[in-house]
Tab-separated table of C-alpha atoms and ligand atoms in Angstrom:
chain	number	residue	atom	x	y	z
A	1	MET	CA	-13.179	-20.196	2.906
A	2	ASN	CA	-12.797	-18.521	-0.518
A	3	LYS	CA	-9.988	-15.970	-0.569
A	4	LYS	CA	-11.018	-12.411	-1.474
A	5	GLN	CA	-9.944	-11.387	-4.999
A	6	VAL	CA	-7.658	-8.362	-5.022
A	7	ILE	CA	-5.499	-6.201	-7.274
A	8	LEU	CA	-2.531	-4.546	-5.562
A	9	ASP	CA	-1.045	-1.169	-6.529
A	10	MET	CA	2.308	-0.717	-4.767
A	11	ASP	CA	5.597	1.152	-4.630
A	12	PRO	CA	7.939	-1.596	-3.292
A	13	GLY	CA	9.505	-0.462	-0.943
A	14	ILE	CA	10.308	-2.715	1.969
A	15	ASP	CA	7.008	-2.535	3.848
A	16	ASP	CA	5.239	-3.034	0.510
A	17	ALA	CA	7.245	-6.267	0.146
A	18	LEU	CA	5.916	-7.574	3.466
A	19	ALA	CA	2.388	-6.515	2.452
A	20	LEU	CA	2.763	-8.346	-0.873
A	21	VAL	CA	3.914	-11.583	0.799
A	22	ALA	CA	0.994	-11.401	3.251
A	23	ALA	CA	-1.474	-10.701	0.416
A	24	LEU	CA	-0.161	-13.633	-1.637
A	25	ASN	CA	-0.819	-15.980	1.285
A	26	ARG	CA	-4.117	-14.525	2.505
A	27	LEU	CA	-5.846	-13.247	-0.635
A	28	ASN	CA	-6.329	-14.177	-4.295
A	29	VAL	CA	-3.954	-11.700	-5.961
A	30	LEU	CA	-5.076	-11.109	-9.563
A	31	GLY	CA	-2.209	-8.759	-10.385
A	32	VAL	CA	0.216	-6.156	-9.101
A	33	SER	CA	0.581	-2.673	-10.565
A	34	THR	CA	3.511	-0.501	-9.596
A	35	VAL	CA	3.877	3.240	-9.117
A	36	ALA	CA	6.787	5.588	-8.434
A	37	GLY	CA	7.058	6.461	-4.753
A	38	ASN	CA	9.526	4.816	-2.399
A	39	ALA	CA	11.714	4.367	-5.472
A	40	THR	CA	11.470	5.201	-9.183
A	41	GLN	CA	8.858	3.462	-11.337
A	42	GLU	CA	11.565	1.349	-12.975
A	43	GLN	CA	12.755	0.157	-9.572
A	44	THR	CA	9.326	-0.496	-8.051
A	45	PHE	CA	8.374	-2.500	-11.151
A	46	GLN	CA	11.534	-4.644	-10.930
A	47	ASN	CA	11.075	-5.084	-7.166
A	48	ALA	CA	7.482	-6.293	-7.483
A	49	HIS	CA	8.557	-8.740	-10.153
A	50	ARG	CA	11.482	-10.003	-8.019
A	51	ILE	CA	9.298	-10.567	-4.951
A	52	LEU	CA	6.736	-12.492	-7.005
A	53	GLN	CA	9.476	-14.576	-8.588
A	54	PHE	CA	11.178	-15.219	-5.217
A	55	THR	CA	7.894	-16.308	-3.615
A	56	ARG	CA	7.152	-18.576	-6.593
A	57	HIS	CA	4.189	-16.478	-7.771
A	58	SER	CA	5.720	-15.450	-11.108
A	59	THR	CA	2.399	-16.202	-12.860
A	60	VAL	CA	0.888	-13.140	-11.147
A	61	PRO	CA	1.021	-10.307	-13.727
A	62	VAL	CA	2.993	-7.151	-12.922
A	63	VAL	CA	2.131	-3.947	-14.785
A	64	SER	CA	3.956	-0.646	-14.765
A	65	GLY	CA	2.186	2.640	-13.970
A	66	ALA	CA	2.967	6.271	-13.289
A	67	ASP	CA	6.597	7.344	-13.097
A	68	ARG	CA	5.664	10.614	-11.319
A	69	PRO	CA	2.787	12.250	-9.477
A	70	LEU	CA	-0.062	13.916	-11.423
A	71	PHE	CA	1.413	17.417	-11.110
A	72	TYR	CA	4.442	17.454	-8.810
A	73	PRO	CA	7.942	16.148	-9.572
A	74	LEU	CA	8.661	12.732	-8.042
A	75	LEU	CA	9.949	12.461	-4.493
A	76	THR	CA	11.406	9.093	-3.464
A	77	ALA	CA	12.312	7.671	-0.046
A	78	GLU	CA	15.765	6.120	-0.501
A	79	ASP	CA	16.640	7.316	3.019
A	80	ILE	CA	14.198	4.708	4.319
A	81	HIS	CA	14.107	2.040	1.591
A	82	GLY	CA	17.539	2.402	0.001
A	83	PHE	CA	18.306	3.529	-3.563
A	84	SER	CA	16.817	0.372	-5.130
A	85	GLY	CA	13.771	0.451	-2.854
A	86	MET	CA	14.818	-2.915	-1.406
A	87	GLY	CA	17.429	-1.823	1.097
A	88	ALA	CA	20.742	-3.551	0.498
A	89	TYR	CA	19.156	-6.846	-0.582
A	90	ASN	CA	21.035	-8.481	-3.427
A	91	TRP	CA	18.390	-9.893	-5.789
A	92	LYS	CA	19.614	-12.496	-8.240
A	93	ALA	CA	16.645	-12.036	-10.579
A	94	PRO	CA	17.398	-10.310	-13.924
A	95	ASP	CA	15.590	-7.126	-14.845
A	96	VAL	CA	12.401	-7.561	-16.865
A	97	SER	CA	10.862	-5.167	-19.367
A	98	PRO	CA	7.393	-3.843	-18.634
A	99	GLY	CA	4.732	-4.301	-21.286
A	100	ASP	CA	3.279	-1.332	-23.195
A	101	GLU	CA	-0.060	-1.311	-21.359
A	102	LEU	CA	-0.251	1.279	-18.582
A	103	ALA	CA	-1.328	0.034	-15.163
A	104	TRP	CA	-4.688	1.835	-15.077
A	105	ASN	CA	-5.678	0.537	-18.506
A	106	TRP	CA	-4.651	-2.995	-17.485
A	107	MET	CA	-6.628	-2.661	-14.240
A	108	ALA	CA	-9.722	-1.468	-16.129
A	109	ARG	CA	-9.475	-4.311	-18.630
A	110	ARG	CA	-8.947	-6.899	-15.852
A	111	LEU	CA	-11.773	-5.527	-13.692
A	112	THR	CA	-14.231	-5.400	-16.612
A	113	ALA	CA	-13.518	-9.059	-17.382
A	114	LEU	CA	-14.350	-10.191	-13.841
A	115	SER	CA	-17.619	-12.026	-13.246
A	116	HIS	CA	-17.919	-10.314	-9.839
A	117	PRO	CA	-16.314	-7.285	-8.120
A	118	CYS	CA	-12.918	-7.424	-6.471
A	119	HIS	CA	-10.949	-5.421	-3.896
A	120	LEU	CA	-8.237	-2.899	-4.756
A	121	ILE	CA	-5.365	-2.282	-2.330
A	122	ALA	CA	-3.067	0.730	-2.757
A	123	THR	CA	0.113	1.015	-0.716
A	124	GLY	CA	1.903	3.782	-2.594
A	125	PRO	CA	1.092	7.249	-3.918
A	126	LEU	CA	-2.406	7.089	-5.431
A	127	THR	CA	-1.441	8.249	-8.935
A	128	ASN	CA	-2.423	5.002	-10.698
A	129	ILE	CA	-5.711	4.766	-8.791
A	130	ALA	CA	-6.624	8.365	-9.656
A	131	MET	CA	-5.869	7.669	-13.323
A	132	LEU	CA	-7.987	4.493	-13.183
A	133	LEU	CA	-11.005	6.265	-11.648
A	134	TRP	CA	-10.631	9.281	-13.945
A	135	SER	CA	-10.120	7.442	-17.216
A	136	HIS	CA	-12.365	4.423	-16.489
A	137	PRO	CA	-15.162	5.590	-14.134
A	138	GLU	CA	-17.210	2.559	-15.156
A	139	VAL	CA	-14.931	0.246	-13.157
A	140	GLN	CA	-16.296	1.528	-9.854
A	141	SER	CA	-19.115	-1.023	-10.103
A	142	GLN	CA	-16.446	-3.755	-10.262
A	143	LEU	CA	-14.716	-2.584	-7.073
A	144	THR	CA	-15.891	-3.877	-3.699
A	145	SER	CA	-13.445	-1.598	-1.900
A	146	ILE	CA	-10.410	0.592	-2.517
A	147	SER	CA	-8.207	0.256	0.582
A	148	CYS	CA	-5.319	2.715	0.805
A	149	MET	CA	-2.342	3.367	3.047
A	150	ALA	CA	-2.919	7.094	2.974
A	151	GLY	CA	-2.735	10.116	5.143
A	152	ALA	CA	-2.510	11.341	8.697
A	153	LEU	CA	-6.262	11.274	9.167
A	154	PRO	CA	-8.780	13.375	11.045
A	155	GLY	CA	-10.857	11.447	13.591
A	156	THR	CA	-7.791	9.568	14.774
A	157	LYS	CA	-4.917	10.427	17.123
A	158	MET	CA	-3.633	13.341	15.014
A	159	ASP	CA	-0.088	13.203	16.348
A	160	LYS	CA	1.252	13.610	12.811
A	161	THR	CA	0.184	15.616	9.764
A	162	PHE	CA	2.631	14.185	7.223
A	163	GLU	CA	2.213	10.858	5.434
A	164	PHE	CA	4.476	10.058	2.442
A	165	ASN	CA	1.970	8.605	-0.061
A	166	VAL	CA	-0.426	11.558	0.193
A	167	TYR	CA	2.407	14.117	0.342
A	168	VAL	CA	4.006	12.774	-2.842
A	169	ASP	CA	0.752	13.011	-4.816
A	170	PRO	CA	-1.886	15.056	-2.941
A	171	HIS	CA	-3.856	15.679	-6.159
A	172	ALA	CA	-4.256	11.945	-6.767
A	173	ALA	CA	-5.252	11.348	-3.157
A	174	ASP	CA	-7.913	14.060	-3.443
A	175	VAL	CA	-9.307	12.418	-6.598
A	176	VAL	CA	-9.544	9.045	-4.865
A	177	PHE	CA	-11.116	10.480	-1.701
A	178	ARG	CA	-14.008	11.740	-3.848
A	179	TYR	CA	-15.058	8.142	-4.438
A	180	GLY	CA	-16.558	7.866	-1.003
A	181	HIS	CA	-17.965	4.694	0.421
A	182	ASP	CA	-15.732	2.288	-1.523
A	183	VAL	CA	-12.645	3.985	-0.096
A	184	HIS	CA	-11.193	2.595	3.131
A	185	LEU	CA	-8.243	4.474	4.579
A	186	ILE	CA	-5.528	3.200	6.871
A	187	GLY	CA	-3.663	6.298	7.969
A	188	ILE	CA	-0.381	6.405	9.799
A	189	ASN	CA	-2.304	7.049	13.001
A	190	ALA	CA	-3.777	3.523	12.890
A	191	ALA	CA	-0.659	2.017	11.334
A	192	HIS	CA	1.602	3.505	13.996
A	193	SER	CA	-0.559	2.180	16.806
A	194	ALA	CA	0.784	-1.297	15.973
A	195	LEU	CA	4.567	-0.984	15.832
A	196	LEU	CA	6.733	-4.105	15.542
A	197	PRO	CA	9.324	-4.244	18.357
A	198	LEU	CA	12.783	-4.657	16.801
A	199	SER	CA	13.269	-7.565	19.213
A	200	GLU	CA	10.647	-9.447	17.139
A	201	LEU	CA	12.638	-9.247	13.885
A	202	GLU	CA	14.316	-12.620	14.443
A	203	ARG	CA	10.876	-14.267	14.361
A	204	PHE	CA	10.733	-13.755	10.560
A	205	LYS	CA	13.463	-16.403	10.242
A	206	LYS	CA	10.944	-19.051	11.344
A	207	TYR	CA	9.143	-18.681	8.001
A	208	GLY	CA	11.588	-20.382	5.655
A	209	ARG	CA	13.463	-18.731	2.789
A	210	VAL	CA	10.753	-16.075	2.368
A	211	GLY	CA	10.983	-15.287	6.077
A	212	HIS	CA	14.752	-14.948	5.796
A	213	MET	CA	14.342	-12.600	2.807
A	214	LEU	CA	11.890	-10.495	4.828
A	215	PHE	CA	14.282	-10.540	7.788
A	216	ASP	CA	17.047	-9.113	5.581
A	217	LEU	CA	14.780	-6.453	4.061
A	218	LEU	CA	13.212	-5.441	7.380
A	219	GLY	CA	16.630	-5.337	9.029
A	220	PHE	CA	17.547	-2.466	6.678
A	221	TYR	CA	14.123	-0.874	7.218
A	222	ALA	CA	14.513	-1.168	11.014
A	223	GLU	CA	17.735	0.822	10.877
A	224	HIS	CA	16.173	3.542	8.719
A	225	ALA	CA	12.502	3.625	9.783
A	226	ARG	CA	12.883	2.911	13.522
A	227	GLY	CA	11.277	5.702	15.494
A	228	GLU	CA	8.977	6.668	12.591
A	229	GLY	CA	6.150	5.660	14.872
A	230	GLY	CA	7.584	7.521	17.836
A	231	ASP	CA	9.339	4.554	19.503
A	232	PRO	CA	13.046	4.037	18.562
A	233	SER	CA	12.859	0.385	19.645
A	234	ALA	CA	10.069	-0.423	17.178
A	235	MET	CA	9.079	0.160	13.560
A	236	PRO	CA	5.847	0.646	11.614
A	237	LEU	CA	4.630	-1.955	9.103
A	238	ASP	CA	2.282	0.507	7.399
A	239	ASP	CA	1.391	-1.345	4.199
A	240	ALA	CA	0.779	-4.762	5.753
A	241	MET	CA	-2.038	-3.157	7.749
A	242	VAL	CA	-3.931	-2.290	4.540
A	243	VAL	CA	-3.853	-5.961	3.547
A	244	ALA	CA	-5.107	-6.853	7.026
A	245	ALA	CA	-7.905	-4.277	6.682
A	246	THR	CA	-9.032	-5.901	3.431
A	247	ASP	CA	-8.710	-9.478	4.666
A	248	ALA	CA	-10.113	-8.899	8.166
A	249	PRO	CA	-11.803	-5.483	8.513
A	250	GLU	CA	-13.398	-6.632	11.787
A	251	MET	CA	-10.010	-6.044	13.477
A	252	PHE	CA	-10.595	-2.316	13.008
A	253	GLN	CA	-13.037	0.312	14.157
A	254	TRP	CA	-14.203	2.547	11.319
A	255	GLU	CA	-15.615	6.026	11.122
A	256	GLU	CA	-17.072	7.708	8.054
A	257	MET	CA	-16.368	11.271	7.012
A	258	PRO	CA	-15.893	13.220	3.753
A	259	LEU	CA	-12.255	14.151	3.174
A	260	THR	CA	-10.208	16.465	1.033
A	261	VAL	CA	-6.473	17.140	0.767
A	262	VAL	CA	-4.491	20.368	0.935
A	263	ARG	CA	-2.697	20.234	-2.414
A	264	GLU	CA	-0.510	23.345	-2.474
A	265	GLY	CA	1.666	25.366	-0.111
A	266	PRO	CA	3.244	24.633	3.269
A	267	LEU	CA	0.365	22.364	4.355
A	268	ARG	CA	0.676	20.194	1.211
A	269	GLY	CA	-0.614	16.670	1.873
A	270	THR	CA	-2.633	17.527	4.969
A	271	VAL	CA	-5.912	15.570	5.012
A	272	VAL	CA	-8.918	17.494	6.340
A	273	VAL	CA	-12.659	16.969	6.629
A	274	ALA	CA	-14.254	18.201	3.379
A	275	PRO	CA	-16.547	21.221	3.783
A	276	TYR	CA	-20.304	20.500	3.693
A	277	GLU	CA	-20.744	22.411	0.437
A	278	SER	CA	-18.300	20.024	-1.290
A	279	LYS	CA	-21.118	17.428	-1.060
A	280	ARG	CA	-18.474	14.706	-0.941
A	281	ALA	CA	-19.523	11.197	0.040
A	282	PRO	CA	-17.834	10.025	3.237
A	283	VAL	CA	-14.888	7.624	3.122
A	284	LYS	CA	-14.224	4.994	5.787
A	285	ILE	CA	-11.336	5.766	8.154
A	286	ALA	CA	-9.776	3.159	10.454
A	287	THR	CA	-9.756	4.882	13.829
A	288	THR	CA	-8.412	1.966	15.893
A	289	VAL	CA	-7.006	-1.526	15.330
A	290	ASP	CA	-6.944	-4.491	17.700
A	291	VAL	CA	-3.148	-4.648	17.962
A	292	SER	CA	-2.874	-8.212	19.251
A	293	GLN	CA	-5.283	-9.450	16.543
A	294	PHE	CA	-3.237	-7.604	13.916
A	295	PHE	CA	0.034	-9.274	14.924
A	296	GLU	CA	-1.710	-12.660	15.202
A	297	TRP	CA	-2.928	-12.044	11.630
A	298	LEU	CA	0.519	-10.894	10.470
A	299	TRP	CA	2.433	-13.961	11.674
A	300	ALA	CA	-0.327	-16.257	10.368
A	301	SER	CA	-0.068	-14.477	6.989
A	302	LEU	CA	3.539	-15.664	6.654
A	303	ASP	CA	2.497	-19.320	6.811
A	304	GLU	CA	2.397	-20.505	3.223
B	401	LIG	O1	3.875	6.741	4.821
B	401	LIG	C1	4.040	5.352	4.688
B	401	LIG	C2	3.826	4.919	3.275
B	401	LIG	O2	4.764	5.560	2.402
B	401	LIG	C3	4.068	3.417	3.072
B	401	LIG	O3	3.246	2.969	2.034
B	401	LIG	C4	5.503	3.352	2.634
B	401	LIG	O4	5.806	2.199	1.847
B	401	LIG	C5	5.596	4.587	1.782
B	401	LIG	O5	5.087	4.263	0.493
B	402	LIG	CA1	4.285	1.824	0.130
């Protein structure tokens, strides 16, 4: 079966690294753009490049995007991902210099050149995606879907109101949510319904040198993100679920509703149903995931 064509926008970040490996095996990755989030823009760019080089996909282009949110100062997550964004992993790969072209301009140029539309996956703050849709609105016809790891979403088990990507850049998230039907959201509510038991970490070692690299990265993540999903003996794999939602959306149940984001004040980053008068088109929200199908997909996605 032909693999779906996709562009990835990420803030690697350890769970982004797992999502990237899964995407490289399951999808046709046309390029990776990076954004500041889990770590600084410089670090996320180097990390994306290192993962592609390590997995022998160094021909996949990596482009550098926003080094901060649209309006707020940058917040990073070194408490979870380590200062470099890759835990304590010691990459051998040298640093590379990003080109001059900004991620959203590269995405627009790449999308326009395509003979048919492709999917966009975003696993970090949505700054680059907002800039793409704002500065190149014409590309929407070249996008089959924009799937995002974003938000603690209405219509799902609202046991949380905070999600990092939307909190870091709520203005960008609100811009993207205006684009309605093309937007598919995996919120932490769905993502945290499929936590990986820490006892399963060893299984990554069955997948060769890439599996061992993931084992090392996720070992750091397990120590720092365990309990994020409410169970101290398990950890969320948030970003991998967005790749699964693009590759196999039938694993999910979806609801449609118009959304907006609280952008200022103590409720910053809270995602709410947009008022009727906003006339916003609905976005698709994953309300449930078939957990056993997801993990079956995840392990299969590590087979090269
Ligand atoms: O809230 C989880 C999201 O924030 C994930 O994408 C994680 O990598 C961080 O970017
Ligand atoms: Ca991420």
